[in-house]
Coordinates of C-alpha atoms and ligand atoms in Angstrom, one line a residue:
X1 CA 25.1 61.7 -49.0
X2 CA 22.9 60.2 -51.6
X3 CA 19.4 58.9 -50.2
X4 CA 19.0 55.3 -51.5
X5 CA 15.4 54.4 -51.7
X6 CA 14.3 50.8 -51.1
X7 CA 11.1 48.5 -51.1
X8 CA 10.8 45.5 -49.1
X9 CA 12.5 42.5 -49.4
X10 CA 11.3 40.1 -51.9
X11 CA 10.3 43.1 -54.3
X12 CA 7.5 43.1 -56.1
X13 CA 6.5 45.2 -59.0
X14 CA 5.2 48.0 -56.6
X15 CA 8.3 48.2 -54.3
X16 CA 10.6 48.5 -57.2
X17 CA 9.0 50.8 -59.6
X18 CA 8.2 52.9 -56.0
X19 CA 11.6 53.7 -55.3
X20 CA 12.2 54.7 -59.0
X21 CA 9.1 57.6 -58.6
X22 CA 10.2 58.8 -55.2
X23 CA 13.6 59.0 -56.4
X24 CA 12.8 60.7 -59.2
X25 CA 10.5 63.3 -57.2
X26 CA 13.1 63.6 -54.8
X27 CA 15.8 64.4 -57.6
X28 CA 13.3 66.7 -59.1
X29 CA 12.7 68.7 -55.9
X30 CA 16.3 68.9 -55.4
X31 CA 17.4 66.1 -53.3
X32 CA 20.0 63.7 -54.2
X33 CA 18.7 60.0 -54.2
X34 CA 18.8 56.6 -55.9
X35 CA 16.7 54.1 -56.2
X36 CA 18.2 50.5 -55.1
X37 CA 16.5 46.8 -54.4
X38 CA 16.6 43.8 -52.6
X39 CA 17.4 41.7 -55.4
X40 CA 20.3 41.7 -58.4
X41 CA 18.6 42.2 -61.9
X42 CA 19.0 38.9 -62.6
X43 CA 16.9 37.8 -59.6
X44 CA 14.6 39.9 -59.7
X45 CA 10.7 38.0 -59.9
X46 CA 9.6 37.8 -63.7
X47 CA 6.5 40.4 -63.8
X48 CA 9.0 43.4 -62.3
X49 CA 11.6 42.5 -65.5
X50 CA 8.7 42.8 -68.0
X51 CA 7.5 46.1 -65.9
X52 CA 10.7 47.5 -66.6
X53 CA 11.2 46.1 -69.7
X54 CA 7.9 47.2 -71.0
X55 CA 8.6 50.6 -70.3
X56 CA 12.4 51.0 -70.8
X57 CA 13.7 51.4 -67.4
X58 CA 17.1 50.4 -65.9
X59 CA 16.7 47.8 -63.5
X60 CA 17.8 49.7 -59.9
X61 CA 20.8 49.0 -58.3
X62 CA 21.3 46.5 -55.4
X63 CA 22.0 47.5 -51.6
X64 CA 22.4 44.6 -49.5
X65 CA 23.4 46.6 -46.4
X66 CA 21.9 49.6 -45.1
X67 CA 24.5 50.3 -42.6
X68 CA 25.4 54.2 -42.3
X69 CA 23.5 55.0 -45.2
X70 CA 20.6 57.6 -45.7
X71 CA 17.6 55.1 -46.7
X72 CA 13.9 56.3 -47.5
X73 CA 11.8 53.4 -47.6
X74 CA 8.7 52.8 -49.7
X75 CA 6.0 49.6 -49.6
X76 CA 7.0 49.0 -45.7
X77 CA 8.2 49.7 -42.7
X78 CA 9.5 46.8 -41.1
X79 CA 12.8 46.6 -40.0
X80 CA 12.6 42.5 -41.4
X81 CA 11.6 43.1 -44.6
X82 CA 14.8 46.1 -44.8
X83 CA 18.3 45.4 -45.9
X84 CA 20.5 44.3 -43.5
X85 CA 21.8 46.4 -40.9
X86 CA 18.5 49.1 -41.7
X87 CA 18.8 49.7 -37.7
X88 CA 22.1 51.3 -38.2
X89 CA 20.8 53.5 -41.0
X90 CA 19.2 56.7 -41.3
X91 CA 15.9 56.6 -42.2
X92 CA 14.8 60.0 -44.0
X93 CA 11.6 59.4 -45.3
X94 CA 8.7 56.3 -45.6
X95 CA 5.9 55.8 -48.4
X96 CA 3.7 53.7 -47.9
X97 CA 0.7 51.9 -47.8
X98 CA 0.6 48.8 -44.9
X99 CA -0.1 48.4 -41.9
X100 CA 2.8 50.9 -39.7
X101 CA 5.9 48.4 -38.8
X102 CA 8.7 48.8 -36.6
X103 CA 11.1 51.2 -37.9
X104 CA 12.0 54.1 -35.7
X105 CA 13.9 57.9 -36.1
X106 CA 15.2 59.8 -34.5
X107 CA 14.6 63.1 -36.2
X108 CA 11.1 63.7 -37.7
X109 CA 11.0 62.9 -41.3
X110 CA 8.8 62.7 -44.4
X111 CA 6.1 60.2 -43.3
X112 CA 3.0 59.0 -46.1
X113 CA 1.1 56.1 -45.3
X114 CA -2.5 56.0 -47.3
X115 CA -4.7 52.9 -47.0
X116 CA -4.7 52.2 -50.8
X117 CA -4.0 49.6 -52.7
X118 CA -0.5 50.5 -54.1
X119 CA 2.6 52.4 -52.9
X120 CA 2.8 53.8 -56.8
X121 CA -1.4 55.5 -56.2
X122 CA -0.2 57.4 -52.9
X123 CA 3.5 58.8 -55.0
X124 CA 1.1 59.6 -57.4
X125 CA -0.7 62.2 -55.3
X126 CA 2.3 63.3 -54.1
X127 CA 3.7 64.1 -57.7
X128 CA 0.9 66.1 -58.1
X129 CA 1.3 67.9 -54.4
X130 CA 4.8 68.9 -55.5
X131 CA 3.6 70.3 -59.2
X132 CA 6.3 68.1 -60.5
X133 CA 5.7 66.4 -63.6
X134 CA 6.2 62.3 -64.2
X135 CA 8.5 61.1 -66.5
X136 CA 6.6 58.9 -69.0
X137 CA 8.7 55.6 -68.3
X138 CA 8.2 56.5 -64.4
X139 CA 4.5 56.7 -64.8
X140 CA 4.1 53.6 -67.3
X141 CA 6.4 51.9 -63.7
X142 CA 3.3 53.2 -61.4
X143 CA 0.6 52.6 -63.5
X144 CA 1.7 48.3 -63.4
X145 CA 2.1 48.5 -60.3
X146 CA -1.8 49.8 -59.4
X147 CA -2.6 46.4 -61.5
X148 CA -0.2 44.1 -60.0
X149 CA -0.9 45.5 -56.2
X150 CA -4.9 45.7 -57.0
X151 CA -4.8 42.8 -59.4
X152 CA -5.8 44.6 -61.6
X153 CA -8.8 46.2 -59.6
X154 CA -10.1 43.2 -58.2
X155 CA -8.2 42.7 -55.1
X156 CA -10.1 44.0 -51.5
X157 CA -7.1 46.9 -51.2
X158 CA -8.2 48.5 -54.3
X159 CA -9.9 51.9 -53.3
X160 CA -11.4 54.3 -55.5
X161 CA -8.4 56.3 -55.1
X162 CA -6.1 53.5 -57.1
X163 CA -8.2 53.3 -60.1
X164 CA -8.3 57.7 -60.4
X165 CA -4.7 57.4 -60.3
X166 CA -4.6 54.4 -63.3
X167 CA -6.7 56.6 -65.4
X168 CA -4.5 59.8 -64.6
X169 CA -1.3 57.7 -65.5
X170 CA -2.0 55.7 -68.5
X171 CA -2.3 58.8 -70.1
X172 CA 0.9 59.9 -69.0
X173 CA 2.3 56.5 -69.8
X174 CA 1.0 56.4 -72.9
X175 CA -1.4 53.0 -72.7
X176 CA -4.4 52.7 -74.0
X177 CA -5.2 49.3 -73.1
X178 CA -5.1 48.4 -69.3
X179 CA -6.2 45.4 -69.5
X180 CA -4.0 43.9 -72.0
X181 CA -1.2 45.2 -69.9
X182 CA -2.4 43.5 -66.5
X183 CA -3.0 40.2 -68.9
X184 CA 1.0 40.5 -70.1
X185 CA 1.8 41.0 -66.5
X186 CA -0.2 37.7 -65.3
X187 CA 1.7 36.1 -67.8
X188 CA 5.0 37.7 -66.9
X189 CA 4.5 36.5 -63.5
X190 CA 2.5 33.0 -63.7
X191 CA 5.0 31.6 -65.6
X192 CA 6.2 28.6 -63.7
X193 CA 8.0 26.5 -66.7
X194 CA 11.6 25.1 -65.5
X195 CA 11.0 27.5 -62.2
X196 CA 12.5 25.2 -58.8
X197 CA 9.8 24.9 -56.7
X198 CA 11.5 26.5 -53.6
X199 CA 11.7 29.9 -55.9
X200 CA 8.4 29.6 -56.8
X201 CA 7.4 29.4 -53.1
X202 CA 9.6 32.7 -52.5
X203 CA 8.7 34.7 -55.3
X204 CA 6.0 36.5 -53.2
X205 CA 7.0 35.4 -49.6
X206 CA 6.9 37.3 -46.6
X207 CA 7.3 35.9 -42.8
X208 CA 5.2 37.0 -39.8
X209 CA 4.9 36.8 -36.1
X210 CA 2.2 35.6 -34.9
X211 CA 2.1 35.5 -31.0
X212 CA 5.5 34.2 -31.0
X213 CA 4.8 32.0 -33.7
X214 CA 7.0 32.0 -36.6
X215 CA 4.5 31.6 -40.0
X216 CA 5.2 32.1 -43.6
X217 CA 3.1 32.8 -46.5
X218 CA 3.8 32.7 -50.0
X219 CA 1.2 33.8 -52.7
X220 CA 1.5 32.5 -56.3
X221 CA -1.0 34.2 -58.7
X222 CA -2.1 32.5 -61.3
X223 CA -4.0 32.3 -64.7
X224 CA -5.4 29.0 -64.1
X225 CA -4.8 26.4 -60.8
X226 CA -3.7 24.2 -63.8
X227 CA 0.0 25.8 -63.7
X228 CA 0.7 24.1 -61.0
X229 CA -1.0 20.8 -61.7
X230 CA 1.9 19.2 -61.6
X231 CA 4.4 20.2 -59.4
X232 CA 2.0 20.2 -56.6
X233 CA 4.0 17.7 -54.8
X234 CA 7.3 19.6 -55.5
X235 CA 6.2 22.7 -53.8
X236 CA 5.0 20.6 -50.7
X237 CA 8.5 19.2 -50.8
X238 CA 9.6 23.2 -50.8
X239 CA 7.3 24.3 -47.7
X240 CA 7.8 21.2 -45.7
X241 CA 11.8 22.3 -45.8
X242 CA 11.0 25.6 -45.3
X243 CA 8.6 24.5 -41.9
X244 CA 11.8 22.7 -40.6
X245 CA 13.4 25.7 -40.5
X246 CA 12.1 26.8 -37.3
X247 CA 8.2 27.9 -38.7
X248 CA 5.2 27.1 -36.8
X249 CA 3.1 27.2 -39.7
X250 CA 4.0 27.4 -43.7
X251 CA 0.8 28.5 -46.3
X252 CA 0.8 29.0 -49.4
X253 CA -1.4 30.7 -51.9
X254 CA -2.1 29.7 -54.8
X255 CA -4.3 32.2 -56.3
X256 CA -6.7 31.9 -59.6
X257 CA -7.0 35.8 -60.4
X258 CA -9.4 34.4 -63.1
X259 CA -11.8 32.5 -60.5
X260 CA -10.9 35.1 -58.0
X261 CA -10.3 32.3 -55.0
X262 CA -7.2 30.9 -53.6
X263 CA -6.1 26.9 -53.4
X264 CA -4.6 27.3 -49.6
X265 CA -1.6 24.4 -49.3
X266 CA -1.5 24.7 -45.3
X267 CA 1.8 23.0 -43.9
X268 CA 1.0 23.4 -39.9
X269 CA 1.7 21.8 -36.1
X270 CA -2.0 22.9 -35.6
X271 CA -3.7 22.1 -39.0
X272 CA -7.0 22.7 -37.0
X273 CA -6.3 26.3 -35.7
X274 CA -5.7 26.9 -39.9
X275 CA -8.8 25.7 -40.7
X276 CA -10.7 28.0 -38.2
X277 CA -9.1 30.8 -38.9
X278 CA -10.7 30.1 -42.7
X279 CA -13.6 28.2 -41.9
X280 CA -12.8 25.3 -44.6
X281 CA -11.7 22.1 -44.4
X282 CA -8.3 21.0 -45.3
X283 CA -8.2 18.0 -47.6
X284 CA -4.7 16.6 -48.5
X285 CA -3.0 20.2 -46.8
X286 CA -5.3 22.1 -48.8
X287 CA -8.6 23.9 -48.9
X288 CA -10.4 26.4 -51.5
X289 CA -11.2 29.7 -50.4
X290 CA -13.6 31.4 -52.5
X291 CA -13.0 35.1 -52.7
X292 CA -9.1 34.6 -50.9
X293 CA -7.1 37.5 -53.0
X294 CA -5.0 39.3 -50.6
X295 CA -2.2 38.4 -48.1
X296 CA -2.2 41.5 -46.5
X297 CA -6.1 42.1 -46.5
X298 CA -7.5 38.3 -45.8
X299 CA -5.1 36.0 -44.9
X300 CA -2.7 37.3 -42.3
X301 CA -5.9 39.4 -40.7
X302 CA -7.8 35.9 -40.3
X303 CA -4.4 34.1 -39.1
X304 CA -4.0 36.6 -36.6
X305 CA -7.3 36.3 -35.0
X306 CA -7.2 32.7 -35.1
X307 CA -3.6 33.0 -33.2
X308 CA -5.1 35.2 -30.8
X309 CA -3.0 37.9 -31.7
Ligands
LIG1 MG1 4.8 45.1 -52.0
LIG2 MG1 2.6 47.6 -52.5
LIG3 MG1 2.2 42.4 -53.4

């Protein structure tokens, strides 16, 4: 049976380009696997296209449900952020770099978790384990996803470990400009022109439990706060539907990369617990957060102190 290999739902650049490297190392070392996404081509978030783009890559195909199939999973382990079904598939191997979710085995299986910055820096290391060499477009695929995951260095998750692996695969990749690729990507991916709102809130979107609390949080990374100048009210109009939906709380990011702080739009039933768990204030739903880059590193840590989880 072929092995499909999937990121997390919502992929970003990191979960996509992932599941191209392991399949490709797993195809080198003998084993037959594809890599798949949660997303058709066409949907797939704006920065990922140029990724692949950029480097001439076929976009991976589709699975929408896991069930009976031979699944290795790469930038999570949750069984929510899986296809559907994931419970009723076999799960043969996990890269990754979060926190450990909830998927179970029931057979021991290939198991790499590395607190690093990107999914792409700990297949890197594993390239090299194997002696197996990376295909140029597969590196240039790793290589964005180091900057996208660490934007571009300056996010808390990047370790020493993600920039050795940039400067070992831009060579590969064949780019001699880092920056200028991360400043195309921002681009790529800040783009909000004649985007709806309610995708905008999605593009990077990820729900958690938080002591029995539903909460969601959405990150938009921007060049400038000025992107969204305007349709600040539209993407209120997005979370407040979103929060009807059965959601204790709904935040989201807006993030200068430039200023290196997040805009926090806070849609809540307990506004006050929110503004604790930041120490700000919130003035019409939303505070500054000086320093605020990372989801998984900042915000849900806080969030889940504050909820008592
Ligand atoms: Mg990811
Ligand atoms: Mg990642
Ligand atoms: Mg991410």
């Amino acid at each position: 049976m072929t092995i499909s290999v999937v990121g997390h739902s919502n992929p970003d650049t990191d979960s996509v380009t992932s599941a191209i490297a392991l399949a490709a190392l797993m195809n080198a070392q003998g084993q037959d696997a594809k890599a798949t996404m949660q997303s058709s081509a066409d949907d797939l978030n704006p920065e990922s296209k140029m990724v692949l783009d950029r480097f001439g890559m076929a976009a991976p195909e589709m699975i929408d449900d896991a069930a009976g199939k031979q699944i290795a999973l790469v930038d999570f382990s949750d069984i929510a952020q899986g296809p559907a079904n994931l419970s009723d598939a076999e799960v043969v191997a996990i890269v990754d770099h979060h926190k450990i979710g909830d998927v179970t085995t029931n057979n021991p299986i290939l198991f790499r978790a590395e607190p690093v910055g990107c999914t792409g820096t700990v297949l890197n290391k594993m390239f090299k384990e194997a002696g197996v060499a990376i295909p140029k477009d597969v590196a240039g695929g790793m290589l964005a996803a180091i900057l996208s995951d660490t934007v571009n260095f300056k996010s808390p998750t990047c370790t020493e470990a993600d920039k050795a692996a940039v400067a070992e695969l831009k060579g590969v990749a064949g780019v001699e400009d880092t920056e200028e690729l991360f400043m195309d990507m921002l681009k790529a991916k800040s783009s909000v022109d004649g985007v709806p709102a309610k995708d905008l809130l999605f593009r990077d979107y990820k729900d958690f439990d938080m002591n029995g609390n539903k909460v969601g949080i959405g990150q938009l990374e921007l060049a400038t706060l000025d992107q969204v100048a305007d349709i600040r009210a539209d993407l209120m109009g997005a979370m407040e539907e979103v929060k009807a939906d059965g959601r204790h709380s709904v935040l989201l990011m807006l993030t200068d990369v430039v200023k290196e702080g997040t805009d926090l739009v806070v849609l809540s039933d307990d506004p006050a617990l929110v503004e604790k768990a930041f120490g700000g204030k919130l003035e019409n739903s939303s505070m500054w957060v000086e320093g605020m880059m990372s989801r998984k590193k900042q915000t849900v840590p806080n969030l889940q102190n504050a909820f008592g989880c």
